[in-house]
Coordinates of C-alpha atoms and ligand atoms in Angstrom, one line a residue:
X1 CA 28.2 23.7 -59.8
X2 CA 30.5 25.0 -62.7
X3 CA 32.0 28.3 -62.7
X4 CA 32.1 30.6 -65.6
X5 CA 34.0 33.8 -66.0
X6 CA 34.7 36.0 -69.2
X7 CA 36.3 39.3 -69.7
X8 CA 36.7 41.5 -72.8
X9 CA 37.7 45.1 -73.0
X10 CA 40.9 47.0 -73.1
X11 CA 43.5 45.6 -70.5
X12 CA 45.6 42.9 -72.0
X13 CA 46.0 40.3 -69.1
X14 CA 42.7 38.7 -69.9
X15 CA 44.0 35.1 -69.2
X16 CA 45.1 36.6 -65.5
X17 CA 41.8 38.3 -64.8
X18 CA 40.0 35.4 -66.0
X19 CA 42.0 32.9 -64.0
X20 CA 41.5 35.2 -60.7
X21 CA 37.5 35.3 -61.3
X22 CA 37.6 31.6 -61.6
X23 CA 39.3 31.2 -57.9
X24 CA 36.5 33.5 -56.9
X25 CA 34.3 30.7 -57.9
X26 CA 36.3 27.7 -56.7
X27 CA 33.9 27.5 -53.6
X28 CA 31.3 26.2 -56.2
X29 CA 32.9 22.9 -56.5
X30 CA 35.0 21.3 -59.5
X31 CA 37.1 18.8 -60.9
X32 CA 39.1 20.2 -63.8
X33 CA 39.6 23.8 -65.3
X34 CA 40.2 25.6 -68.6
X35 CA 40.9 29.3 -69.4
X36 CA 40.9 30.3 -73.6
X37 CA 42.1 33.6 -75.2
X38 CA 41.9 35.2 -78.3
X39 CA 45.3 35.5 -80.1
X40 CA 45.5 37.3 -83.6
X41 CA 45.6 33.9 -85.3
X42 CA 43.5 31.7 -82.8
X43 CA 42.0 30.5 -79.9
X44 CA 44.7 29.2 -77.1
X45 CA 43.2 26.6 -74.8
X46 CA 44.8 25.6 -71.6
X47 CA 43.3 23.0 -69.5
X48 CA 44.0 20.9 -66.5
X49 CA 42.4 18.7 -64.1
X50 CA 42.5 19.2 -60.3
X51 CA 43.0 22.4 -58.0
X52 CA 43.1 25.7 -59.3
X53 CA 44.7 27.1 -56.4
X54 CA 48.4 27.3 -57.6
X55 CA 47.7 27.6 -60.9
X56 CA 49.2 30.1 -63.5
X57 CA 48.5 31.1 -66.7
X58 CA 51.7 32.9 -67.4
X59 CA 52.3 30.9 -70.5
X60 CA 49.3 32.0 -72.0
X61 CA 49.3 34.8 -74.7
X62 CA 48.1 38.4 -73.8
X63 CA 44.5 38.8 -74.9
X64 CA 42.0 41.1 -74.1
X65 CA 39.4 38.6 -75.2
X66 CA 39.3 35.5 -72.7
X67 CA 37.2 33.4 -70.9
X68 CA 37.4 30.7 -68.3
X69 CA 35.7 27.5 -66.7
X70 CA 35.6 25.3 -63.6
X71 CA 33.7 22.0 -64.3
X72 CA 32.1 19.6 -62.5
X73 CA 31.6 16.7 -64.4
X74 CA 28.2 15.2 -65.6
X75 CA 28.9 14.0 -69.0
X76 CA 32.2 12.6 -69.9
X77 CA 34.6 12.0 -66.8
X78 CA 37.2 14.1 -65.5
X79 CA 39.9 14.7 -68.0
X80 CA 41.9 17.7 -69.1
X81 CA 40.3 16.8 -72.6
X82 CA 36.9 16.9 -71.0
X83 CA 37.5 20.3 -69.5
X84 CA 36.1 23.2 -70.6
X85 CA 36.6 25.5 -73.0
X86 CA 35.8 23.3 -76.1
X87 CA 36.8 24.4 -79.8
X88 CA 35.1 24.0 -83.1
X89 CA 36.7 22.6 -85.9
X90 CA 38.5 25.7 -87.3
X91 CA 39.6 26.4 -83.9
X92 CA 37.6 30.0 -84.2
X93 CA 35.3 29.4 -81.8
X94 CA 35.2 28.0 -77.9
X95 CA 32.7 27.5 -75.5
X96 CA 32.0 27.0 -71.9
X97 CA 28.7 25.5 -70.8
X98 CA 26.8 24.8 -67.8
X99 CA 24.2 22.3 -67.6
X100 CA 23.3 19.4 -69.7
X101 CA 22.2 19.1 -73.1
X102 CA 19.9 16.3 -73.0
X103 CA 19.6 15.7 -77.0
X104 CA 23.5 15.5 -77.5
X105 CA 23.6 12.2 -78.8
X106 CA 21.0 13.1 -82.1
X107 CA 22.7 16.3 -82.4
X108 CA 26.0 14.8 -82.6
X109 CA 25.4 12.1 -85.0
X110 CA 23.7 14.7 -87.5
X111 CA 27.0 17.0 -87.0
X112 CA 29.3 13.6 -87.5
X113 CA 27.5 13.3 -91.2
X114 CA 28.8 16.2 -91.9
X115 CA 32.4 15.6 -91.0
X116 CA 32.8 17.5 -87.8
X117 CA 35.6 15.9 -85.3
X118 CA 34.9 15.7 -82.0
X119 CA 38.0 15.0 -79.4
X120 CA 36.4 14.8 -75.7
X121 CA 33.5 12.6 -74.4
X122 CA 31.2 16.0 -73.3
X123 CA 27.8 16.9 -74.6
X124 CA 29.4 20.4 -74.4
X125 CA 31.7 20.0 -77.5
X126 CA 28.3 19.1 -79.7
X127 CA 27.2 22.9 -78.7
X128 CA 30.0 24.1 -80.0
X129 CA 30.3 22.1 -83.5
X130 CA 26.4 23.1 -83.5
X131 CA 27.3 26.6 -83.7
X132 CA 30.2 26.5 -86.1
X133 CA 27.7 24.3 -88.9
X134 CA 25.0 27.1 -88.7
X135 CA 27.9 29.9 -88.7
X136 CA 28.9 28.8 -92.7
X137 CA 25.6 30.9 -93.5
X138 CA 24.4 33.1 -90.7
X139 CA 25.5 35.6 -88.4
X140 CA 27.4 34.3 -85.3
X141 CA 24.9 35.3 -82.5
X142 CA 22.0 33.8 -84.8
X143 CA 24.2 30.9 -85.0
X144 CA 24.4 31.0 -81.3
X145 CA 20.9 31.6 -81.2
X146 CA 19.6 29.0 -83.2
X147 CA 21.8 26.1 -81.8
X148 CA 20.3 27.4 -78.2
X149 CA 17.1 26.7 -79.5
X150 CA 17.9 23.2 -80.8
X151 CA 19.4 22.3 -77.7
X152 CA 17.0 20.5 -74.7
X153 CA 17.7 20.6 -71.2
X154 CA 19.0 23.2 -69.3
X155 CA 21.6 24.9 -70.6
X156 CA 23.7 28.2 -70.2
X157 CA 26.9 29.0 -71.9
X158 CA 28.9 31.4 -73.7
X159 CA 30.3 31.1 -77.2
X160 CA 33.6 33.1 -77.7
X161 CA 33.9 34.3 -81.3
X162 CA 37.9 35.4 -82.2
X163 CA 36.7 37.0 -85.6
X164 CA 35.0 39.6 -83.7
X165 CA 35.9 39.9 -80.0
X166 CA 32.1 39.5 -78.8
X167 CA 30.8 36.7 -76.3
X168 CA 27.4 35.5 -77.1
X169 CA 25.7 34.4 -73.7
X170 CA 22.8 32.8 -73.3
X171 CA 20.5 30.8 -70.2
X172 CA 18.2 28.8 -69.2
X173 CA 18.4 27.1 -65.8
X174 CA 22.1 27.8 -64.9
X175 CA 23.0 31.5 -63.3
X176 CA 24.8 33.7 -65.5
X177 CA 25.5 37.7 -65.2
X178 CA 26.7 40.2 -67.2
X179 CA 28.9 42.9 -65.3
X180 CA 29.3 46.6 -67.0
X181 CA 32.4 48.2 -66.7
X182 CA 33.9 51.2 -67.9
X183 CA 35.0 50.2 -71.6
X184 CA 35.0 46.7 -70.5
X185 CA 32.4 44.2 -70.1
X186 CA 32.5 41.0 -67.8
X187 CA 30.5 37.7 -67.6
X188 CA 30.3 35.3 -64.7
X189 CA 28.1 32.7 -63.2
X190 CA 28.0 34.5 -60.0
X191 CA 28.1 38.1 -59.1
X192 CA 30.5 37.9 -56.0
X193 CA 33.1 37.0 -58.6
X194 CA 32.8 40.4 -60.3
X195 CA 33.2 42.5 -57.4
X196 CA 36.8 43.2 -57.9
X197 CA 35.7 45.1 -61.1
X198 CA 32.1 46.4 -61.0
X199 CA 28.8 46.5 -59.2
X200 CA 26.4 47.2 -61.8
X201 CA 25.3 43.9 -63.0
X202 CA 22.1 42.2 -65.2
X203 CA 20.9 38.7 -64.4
X204 CA 20.1 36.7 -67.3
X205 CA 16.5 35.6 -67.4
X206 CA 16.0 31.9 -69.0
X207 CA 15.9 32.4 -72.7
X208 CA 17.9 35.7 -72.7
X209 CA 20.6 36.1 -74.6
X210 CA 23.6 38.7 -74.3
X211 CA 26.1 40.0 -76.9
X212 CA 28.9 41.3 -74.9
X213 CA 32.0 43.3 -76.6
X214 CA 34.3 45.6 -75.1
X215 CA 31.9 48.3 -76.5
X216 CA 28.9 47.6 -75.1
X217 CA 26.0 44.9 -74.1
X218 CA 23.0 44.0 -76.4
X219 CA 20.3 41.7 -75.2
X220 CA 17.4 39.8 -77.0
X221 CA 15.2 37.2 -76.1
X222 CA 16.6 34.2 -77.6
X223 CA 13.3 32.2 -78.9
X224 CA 11.8 35.2 -80.3
X225 CA 14.9 37.3 -81.5
X226 CA 13.4 40.6 -79.7
X227 CA 15.6 43.3 -78.3
X228 CA 15.4 43.4 -74.6
X229 CA 16.7 46.3 -72.3
X230 CA 19.1 45.4 -69.9
X231 CA 17.8 45.6 -66.3
X232 CA 21.1 47.0 -64.1
X233 CA 21.2 46.0 -60.4
X234 CA 23.9 47.4 -58.3
X235 CA 25.5 44.8 -56.2
X236 CA 25.8 45.7 -52.3
X237 CA 28.4 43.0 -51.4
X238 CA 31.9 44.2 -50.4
X239 CA 35.3 42.7 -51.6
X240 CA 35.8 42.0 -47.8
X241 CA 32.9 39.8 -47.7
X242 CA 33.9 37.6 -50.1
X243 CA 37.9 37.7 -48.8
X244 CA 38.8 34.8 -46.6
X245 CA 40.8 37.8 -44.4
X246 CA 42.5 36.2 -41.5
X247 CA 40.9 33.2 -41.2
X248 CA 42.4 29.9 -42.8
X249 CA 39.0 28.5 -44.0
X250 CA 35.8 30.4 -45.4
X251 CA 34.0 28.3 -43.4
X252 CA 35.5 29.1 -40.1
X253 CA 34.6 32.9 -41.0
X254 CA 31.4 32.3 -41.8
X255 CA 30.6 30.4 -38.9
X256 CA 32.2 33.6 -36.6
X257 CA 30.3 36.2 -38.6
X258 CA 27.2 34.6 -37.4
X259 CA 26.3 36.6 -34.2
X260 CA 26.8 39.3 -36.7
X261 CA 24.4 38.4 -39.2
X262 CA 21.8 37.5 -36.5
X263 CA 22.3 41.2 -34.7
X264 CA 21.5 42.7 -38.2
X265 CA 18.6 40.6 -39.4
X266 CA 17.1 41.4 -35.5
X267 CA 17.6 44.9 -36.0
X268 CA 16.5 45.5 -39.6
X269 CA 13.7 43.0 -40.5
X270 CA 11.2 43.4 -38.3
X271 CA 8.9 45.6 -40.7
X272 CA 9.5 42.9 -43.5
X273 CA 8.6 40.4 -40.9
X274 CA 5.7 41.8 -40.1
X275 CA 4.6 42.0 -43.8
X276 CA 5.1 38.4 -44.6
X277 CA 3.6 37.5 -41.2
X278 CA 0.1 39.3 -43.1
X279 CA 0.8 37.3 -46.1
X280 CA 1.0 33.9 -44.5
X281 CA -2.0 34.7 -42.4
X282 CA -4.0 35.2 -45.7
X283 CA -3.1 32.0 -47.1
X284 CA -5.3 28.7 -47.2
X285 CA -2.4 26.4 -46.2
X286 CA 1.2 27.6 -45.9
X287 CA 3.9 25.5 -46.7
X288 CA 7.9 25.7 -46.6
X289 CA 10.5 24.1 -49.1
X290 CA 14.1 23.8 -49.1
X291 CA 16.9 21.3 -49.9
X292 CA 19.3 19.8 -47.2
X293 CA 20.6 22.4 -44.9
X294 CA 17.6 24.5 -46.1
X295 CA 15.1 21.3 -45.3
X296 CA 16.3 21.2 -41.8
X297 CA 15.5 24.9 -41.6
X298 CA 12.2 24.4 -42.8
X299 CA 11.4 21.9 -40.5
X300 CA 12.7 24.2 -37.7
X301 CA 10.3 26.4 -38.7
X302 CA 7.4 24.6 -38.7
X303 CA 7.9 23.7 -34.8
X304 CA 8.7 27.4 -34.2
X305 CA 5.3 28.2 -36.2
X306 CA 3.3 25.9 -34.3
X307 CA 5.1 26.6 -30.9
X308 CA 5.0 30.3 -30.9
X309 CA 2.2 31.1 -33.3
X310 CA 0.2 27.9 -32.9
X311 CA 0.1 27.7 -36.6
X312 CA 0.2 24.7 -38.8
X313 CA 2.7 25.5 -41.5
X314 CA 3.7 22.5 -43.4
X315 CA 7.5 21.8 -44.8
X316 CA 8.8 19.5 -47.7
X317 CA 11.9 18.6 -49.0
X318 CA 12.5 20.3 -52.5
X319 CA 12.8 17.5 -54.4
X320 CA 10.0 15.6 -53.2
X321 CA 7.2 18.5 -53.3
X322 CA 6.8 18.3 -56.7
X323 CA 5.1 14.8 -56.3
X324 CA 2.7 16.0 -53.3
X325 CA 1.8 19.4 -54.5
X326 CA -1.8 18.4 -56.3
X327 CA -3.7 20.1 -53.6
X328 CA -2.3 23.2 -54.2
X329 CA -4.9 26.1 -55.1
X330 CA -4.5 30.0 -55.7
X331 CA -4.9 30.6 -52.1
X332 CA -1.7 28.4 -51.4
X333 CA 1.7 29.9 -50.2
X334 CA 5.2 28.4 -50.8
X335 CA 7.8 29.4 -48.5
X336 CA 10.8 28.5 -50.7
X337 CA 14.1 28.7 -48.4
X338 CA 17.5 28.7 -50.3
X339 CA 20.7 30.4 -50.0
X340 CA 21.9 30.4 -53.3
X341 CA 18.3 30.6 -55.0
X342 CA 19.7 28.6 -58.0
X343 CA 19.0 25.0 -56.6
X344 CA 17.2 23.0 -59.2
X345 CA 15.2 20.9 -57.3
X346 CA 13.7 23.5 -55.1
X347 CA 13.0 25.6 -58.3
X348 CA 11.3 22.9 -60.3
X349 CA 8.8 22.8 -57.2
X350 CA 8.4 26.6 -56.8
X351 CA 8.0 26.4 -60.7
X352 CA 5.4 23.6 -60.3
X353 CA 3.5 25.3 -57.1
X354 CA 3.4 28.7 -59.6
X355 CA 1.4 26.3 -62.3
X356 CA -0.7 25.5 -59.9
X357 CA -1.1 29.4 -59.1
X358 CA 0.1 29.5 -55.8
X359 CA 1.8 32.1 -54.5
X360 CA 5.8 31.9 -54.2
X361 CA 7.4 34.1 -50.8
X362 CA 11.3 33.3 -51.1
X363 CA 13.5 33.5 -47.9
X364 CA 16.9 33.7 -50.1
X365 CA 20.5 34.8 -49.8
X366 CA 21.5 35.8 -53.2
X367 CA 20.0 39.1 -54.7
X368 CA 18.9 38.6 -58.3
X369 CA 18.9 34.7 -58.0
X370 CA 16.3 32.7 -60.2
X371 CA 14.9 32.3 -57.1
X372 CA 14.6 35.8 -56.0
X373 CA 13.3 36.7 -59.6
X374 CA 10.3 34.0 -59.6
X375 CA 9.1 34.7 -56.2
X376 CA 5.9 37.1 -55.8
X377 CA 7.2 37.9 -52.4
X378 CA 11.0 38.0 -51.2
X379 CA 12.8 38.5 -48.2
X380 CA 16.5 38.6 -48.6
X381 CA 18.5 36.5 -45.5
X382 CA 21.4 38.9 -45.2
X383 CA 24.2 36.5 -44.2
X384 CA 26.4 38.4 -47.3
X385 CA 28.1 36.1 -49.7
X386 CA 28.6 32.3 -48.4
X387 CA 31.7 30.5 -49.8
X388 CA 32.3 27.5 -47.8
X389 CA 30.3 24.6 -49.6
X390 CA 28.9 23.5 -46.2
X391 CA 26.0 26.2 -45.5
X392 CA 26.5 27.8 -42.3
X393 CA 25.5 31.4 -41.8
X394 CA 22.5 31.4 -44.3
X395 CA 21.0 28.5 -42.5
X396 CA 21.4 30.1 -38.8
X397 CA 20.1 33.6 -40.7
X398 CA 17.0 31.5 -41.8
X399 CA 16.3 30.3 -38.3
X400 CA 16.6 34.0 -37.0
X401 CA 14.1 35.1 -39.6
X402 CA 11.7 32.1 -39.2
X403 CA 11.9 33.1 -35.2
X404 CA 10.6 36.7 -36.1
X405 CA 8.3 35.8 -38.6
X406 CA 6.7 33.7 -36.0
X407 CA 6.5 35.9 -33.3
X408 CA 5.2 38.4 -35.9
X409 CA 2.7 36.1 -36.8
X410 CA 1.5 36.0 -33.4
X411 CA 1.7 39.8 -32.8
X412 CA 4.4 39.7 -30.8
X413 CA 7.5 41.0 -33.2
X414 CA 9.3 42.9 -30.2
X415 CA 9.5 39.8 -28.3
X416 CA 11.0 37.8 -31.4
X417 CA 13.6 40.6 -31.9
X418 CA 14.8 40.1 -28.3
X419 CA 14.5 36.1 -28.4
X420 CA 16.8 36.2 -31.8
X421 CA 19.3 38.9 -29.6
X422 CA 19.6 36.3 -26.7
X423 CA 21.0 33.9 -29.4
X424 CA 23.4 36.7 -30.6
X425 CA 24.6 36.6 -27.4
X426 CA 24.8 32.9 -26.6
X427 CA 26.3 32.7 -30.0
X428 CA 29.0 34.7 -29.0
X429 CA 29.8 32.7 -26.0
X430 CA 30.2 29.2 -27.9
X431 CA 32.1 31.5 -30.4
X432 CA 34.7 32.8 -27.4
X433 CA 38.1 31.1 -27.1
X434 CA 37.3 28.9 -24.0
X435 CA 34.5 26.9 -26.0
X436 CA 35.9 27.0 -28.8
X437 CA 39.0 25.1 -27.5
X438 CA 36.8 22.8 -25.4
X439 CA 35.5 21.6 -28.7
X440 CA 38.7 21.5 -30.7
X441 CA 39.3 19.2 -28.0
X442 CA 36.6 16.9 -28.1
X443 CA 36.9 16.9 -32.2
X444 CA 40.9 15.5 -31.5
X445 CA 39.2 12.9 -29.1
X446 CA 36.5 11.3 -31.4
X447 CA 38.5 12.0 -34.7
X448 CA 38.6 8.2 -35.1
X449 CA 35.0 7.3 -34.7
X450 CA 33.6 5.3 -37.5
X451 CA 29.8 6.7 -36.5
X452 CA 28.2 9.5 -34.7
X453 CA 24.4 10.1 -33.7
X454 CA 22.9 13.0 -32.6
X455 CA 19.6 12.8 -31.1
X456 CA 17.2 15.9 -30.3
X457 CA 13.2 16.4 -29.9
X458 CA 10.8 19.2 -30.4
X459 CA 12.9 22.0 -32.2
X460 CA 16.4 20.4 -31.4
X461 CA 15.6 17.4 -34.1
X462 CA 15.9 19.5 -36.9
X463 CA 19.0 20.8 -35.0
X464 CA 20.4 16.9 -34.7
X465 CA 19.7 16.5 -38.1
X466 CA 21.7 19.8 -39.5
X467 CA 25.0 18.7 -37.0
X468 CA 24.6 15.1 -38.5
X469 CA 24.7 16.7 -41.9
X470 CA 27.5 18.9 -41.2
X471 CA 29.7 16.3 -39.7
X472 CA 29.0 14.1 -42.5
X473 CA 29.7 16.2 -45.1
X474 CA 32.9 17.7 -44.3
X475 CA 34.8 15.3 -42.0
X476 CA 33.6 11.9 -43.7
X477 CA 32.3 10.5 -40.9
X478 CA 29.0 8.7 -40.8
X479 CA 26.6 10.7 -38.7
X480 CA 22.8 10.5 -38.1
X481 CA 20.2 13.0 -36.5
X482 CA 17.7 11.3 -35.1
X483 CA 14.5 12.3 -33.1
X484 CA 15.4 10.8 -30.0
X485 CA 12.1 8.7 -29.2
X486 CA 13.0 6.9 -32.3
X487 CA 16.1 5.2 -30.8
X488 CA 14.6 2.8 -29.4
X489 CA 12.5 1.8 -32.7
X490 CA 15.6 0.7 -34.3
X491 CA 18.8 3.1 -34.2
X492 CA 19.4 2.0 -30.7
X493 CA 21.0 -1.3 -32.0
X494 CA 24.1 0.6 -33.7
X495 CA 25.2 2.2 -30.5
X496 CA 28.5 0.2 -29.3
X497 CA 31.0 0.9 -26.6
X498 CA 32.7 4.3 -27.5
X499 CA 30.3 5.6 -30.1
X500 CA 30.0 9.1 -29.7
X501 CA 26.0 10.2 -29.3
X502 CA 25.7 14.3 -29.2
X503 CA 22.1 15.0 -27.2
X504 CA 20.7 18.1 -27.5
X505 CA 19.5 18.9 -24.4
X506 CA 17.8 22.8 -24.1
X507 CA 16.1 24.2 -21.1
X508 CA 12.2 23.2 -22.8
X509 CA 9.6 20.9 -22.3
X510 CA 11.7 17.9 -23.9
X511 CA 14.7 18.1 -21.4
X512 CA 13.4 15.0 -19.7
X513 CA 12.2 12.8 -22.4
X514 CA 15.9 13.5 -24.3
X515 CA 18.1 13.0 -21.3
X516 CA 16.0 9.7 -21.4
X517 CA 17.4 9.1 -25.0
X518 CA 21.1 9.6 -23.7
X519 CA 20.8 7.3 -20.5
X520 CA 19.8 4.7 -23.1
X521 CA 23.0 5.5 -25.3
X522 CA 25.0 5.4 -22.5
X523 CA 23.6 1.9 -21.1
X524 CA 24.8 0.7 -24.5
X525 CA 28.3 1.8 -24.0
X526 CA 27.9 5.0 -26.0
X527 CA 30.2 8.0 -25.4
X528 CA 27.6 10.6 -24.2
X529 CA 28.3 14.0 -25.7
X530 CA 26.0 16.7 -23.9
X531 CA 24.9 20.3 -25.2
X532 CA 22.9 21.9 -22.8
X533 CA 22.3 24.8 -20.3
X534 CA 23.7 22.7 -17.7
X535 CA 25.8 19.8 -16.8
X536 CA 24.5 16.4 -16.0
X537 CA 26.3 13.0 -14.8
X538 CA 25.5 11.0 -17.7
X539 CA 27.5 13.4 -19.9
X540 CA 31.0 12.2 -20.9
X541 CA 31.9 15.4 -22.2
X542 CA 29.7 18.9 -21.7
X543 CA 29.7 21.4 -24.1
X544 CA 27.7 24.6 -22.2
X545 CA 25.4 26.4 -23.8
X546 CA 23.2 29.9 -22.7
X547 CA 19.3 29.3 -23.0
X548 CA 17.8 31.7 -25.6
X549 CA 14.3 30.5 -25.3
X550 CA 13.3 29.1 -28.6
X551 CA 16.3 30.0 -30.2
X552 CA 18.6 28.2 -27.9
X553 CA 19.0 25.8 -31.3
X554 CA 20.9 28.6 -32.7
X555 CA 23.6 28.3 -30.4
X556 CA 23.7 24.4 -30.3
X557 CA 24.0 24.3 -33.9
X558 CA 26.9 26.5 -33.6
X559 CA 28.7 24.4 -31.5
X560 CA 27.9 21.7 -34.1
X561 CA 29.3 23.6 -37.0
X562 CA 32.5 24.0 -34.7
X563 CA 32.5 20.3 -33.8
X564 CA 32.2 19.3 -37.8
X565 CA 34.8 21.8 -38.8
X566 CA 37.5 21.1 -36.1
X567 CA 36.7 16.9 -36.7
X568 CA 37.8 18.0 -40.4
X569 CA 40.8 19.6 -39.6
X570 CA 41.7 17.0 -37.4
X571 CA 41.3 14.2 -39.8
X572 CA 43.6 16.4 -42.6
X573 CA 40.5 17.6 -44.9
X574 CA 39.6 20.9 -46.5
X575 CA 36.2 21.8 -45.0
X576 CA 35.6 24.5 -47.6
X577 CA 35.6 21.7 -50.3
X578 CA 34.4 18.4 -49.5
X579 CA 34.7 15.6 -51.8
X580 CA 31.7 15.1 -54.4
X581 CA 29.8 18.2 -53.6
X582 CA 29.6 21.6 -55.0
X583 CA 28.3 25.0 -53.6
X584 CA 25.0 25.6 -55.7
X585 CA 23.3 22.3 -56.9
X586 CA 21.8 23.4 -60.3
X587 CA 21.3 20.1 -62.1
X588 CA 18.7 17.2 -60.8
Ligands
F6R1 C1 25.0 21.4 -46.6 C2 24.1 22.4 -47.8 C3 23.1 22.1 -48.6 C4 22.3 23.3 -48.9 C5 21.2 22.5 -50.2 C6 20.4 23.9 -50.8 O1 25.8 22.0 -45.9 O2 24.9 23.3 -47.7 O3 22.7 20.9 -48.1 O4 21.9 23.5 -48.1 O5 22.2 22.1 -51.6 O6 21.3 24.8 -50.8 P1 20.5 26.2 -51.1 O7 20.4 26.8 -49.8 O8 21.5 27.1 -51.7 O9 19.1 26.3 -52.0

């Protein structure tokens, strides 16, 4: 959600560094942005609504102490005045914030009686005045700590004090990372934004507070005040991985990276898969949990475990699991799937599961993320930084890991590697020029559709859900993924002459029944797009996919990702930044 970047050090172009950092965080989703720099007599702030892409901060003073924020509105509408940073009454303290201050009204009433002046409708502004109030009678860092302890809800924020060139950053809930430079230091909401400057980082835990100046970083527990030693970690991602390179959009780059991601997983993860399979075997009841795309990976996992390893591994949506976990015991295992490792709905369920003493295994892409840190066992997806809001390579990475895991559970890890390698080959063909242009043509043909239906059965059912999600979230065409067998229980009523209906037809036991679904839609006038290993006369448009056994849904989903991408381009939208959505959903 909101992006945060801060710099303190010897360089004097602080505002430019911060703006560049914020641009790296654009993908998280935002509606407005702001930068603050400390000048000798005051803090100078620049805020704007809308895109940051073309923005510049040339009109801001030189400064070696600066921070900025990209906002995704929660309290208070989208406006310059509501954008962060927010200033106190004296203009010497500024704050940027990610989260929701739940008791802001009570705090605001108290501050109003002490004559604090508010200019915005945000909860964040309450925090800066609260700090100002405390700072009248204690050290600045103590004032921030005190204010943090008065706040209810999940709040990560950074306060800037012009008088001592020191940031005080504190977190509960939303992510914050300290970057250690040489005579300079950084703060960010996402470690990837720090890569141009440093690889040495510390991921703040909940309730940790960092005092960050050019001279160094001191850390404390914000509740107890006890000093903590930073746990430095080295980032392994490269700068090139977070750049678009020659691709027009991150999403297209990430779609094309998928064969490489899967090949690495097949080559490097046999040992990890065997180890995690052992943990699953020892558990009494294993449950996969994730949100959105990750939930569909969980559903696919439940089919893979059943089909390959004859093992029942349940699945649930992250936001729902919390309501159905009363049966968990200390023998239960939760397999939590997440690209970011910061999705609040998932973290909430995981924390509740931990209270029930269940063990947590995480399949997560971001090293050092909240999920990564609270899990008992971790398996890193290894998809590299994913910046398009719509998840692509992390999803495919999850499917590759789950395929390996299912085979490992059945004692056939080498075969699992072979199957994932088949998916790599098939995916490369989908991403080759003939199929890509074929899908582009299809996108142009159906770009005016109001509804698209995607059907699948068995393993291709979660693939249908995922393809529909990709289409709706970036092209804004209403799309529904359906279990083909459900068609005649209701949805068939919606199919009209010309409605695009995508049928996923892998070469498995579902083929015949799935084809019957395609025929039912054809009989109602549907325009049938068959994604399959062989053509059929019922198809109005055919996208060929080479078989990859249980992993055939991987190239199928890739074909669906390409269709969603080209539909979006044909309709004139930005696939990397769909409206109303953010990359990492850190609020409930
Ligand atoms: C859709 C999409 C979302 C995420 C979901 C979970 O394309 O990206 O549905 O999959 O918000 O995010 P993570 O995997 O970061 O927990």
